[in-house]
């Protein structure tokens, strides 16, 4: 992604690939490619939205960046160092401190037998950011920062006593406890009631704008990408098909897939969510030796050459890129 305007790149990914073995098979040749040739830069204090339908490789990308998975190939550069070197120099724990993850299900990510105080205090102690004299004050400050008031009462509660939105705020406070550079937020609002989603997005926007935290915001909802993130990358079957400044990608989408995603966003005066128009073709199972554009089978503007090669990157305007043969 073009970074000329903002040289402070925190996390870069180049040509990231992830293959998974299919099924229980131990046949080493039977792999599917969940992420293919993904490249982007995450800048300080900016949000990059990764948008795509289920199965497009969004969570796999986040898990690679949080080192839950290794990548098959490609490079990850954190603060100017290849990730392997960063980890060798500063340790895995330090990388984990600086690159935090927030998950979709805030109930599953909190331990039901521990109160809120424990959830926030634990990372503070593990990463030696507090001692027994300072910990109580720090926990309360973090709860206040994420809007869980009154902090003293909230700290005594257990996850089952909290709403989904409150639980997600605890998960955010826990991530903030270690003073991270980057937060990988994997569909952080999609399991929450519609009424509390905006509050969580606004909290994350505050953390980005006032505290300079960089967010990778994963979502299947391109409307929230436009609301929250400066940059948006649209993924289809493991491939980035369109990316750039969010206002450009969402207001003047050029890739047929992005256009379909946007046409499915409900608008005032229109009832419900429209199904995507392109459905004749199947969503392909991408393999390491698959060729062509993965969207070819569903694309309303498909050309002959689309099944021959994955399109090269075209910069169609400043801060706006696509991979499409039909431009
Ligand atoms: P998304 O988050 O966009 O819904 P995922 O990254 O979870 O997509 O999955 C992308 C593809 O990779 C899917 O086809 C999924 O079945 C496959 N996949 C994800 N994790 C694994 C895994 N641990 N083992 C095998 N296949 C996986
Ligand atoms: Mg996912």
Coordinates of N, CA, C and O and ligand atoms in Angstrom, one line a residue, residues 58-59 186-187, ligand 2:
X58 N -9.2 -13.8 6.5 CA -8.9 -12.6 7.4 C -8.3 -13.0 8.7 O -7.3 -12.5 9.2
X59 N -9.0 -14.0 9.3 CA -8.5 -14.5 10.6 C -7.2 -15.1 10.5 O -6.3 -15.0 11.4
X186 N -10.2 -8.9 15.5 CA -10.9 -9.8 14.6 C -12.4 -9.8 14.8 O -12.9 -10.5 15.7
X187 N -13.1 -9.1 13.9 CA -14.6 -9.0 14.0 C -15.0 -8.6 15.4 O -15.9 -9.3 16.0
Ligands
LIG2 MG1 -12.6 -15.0 10.7

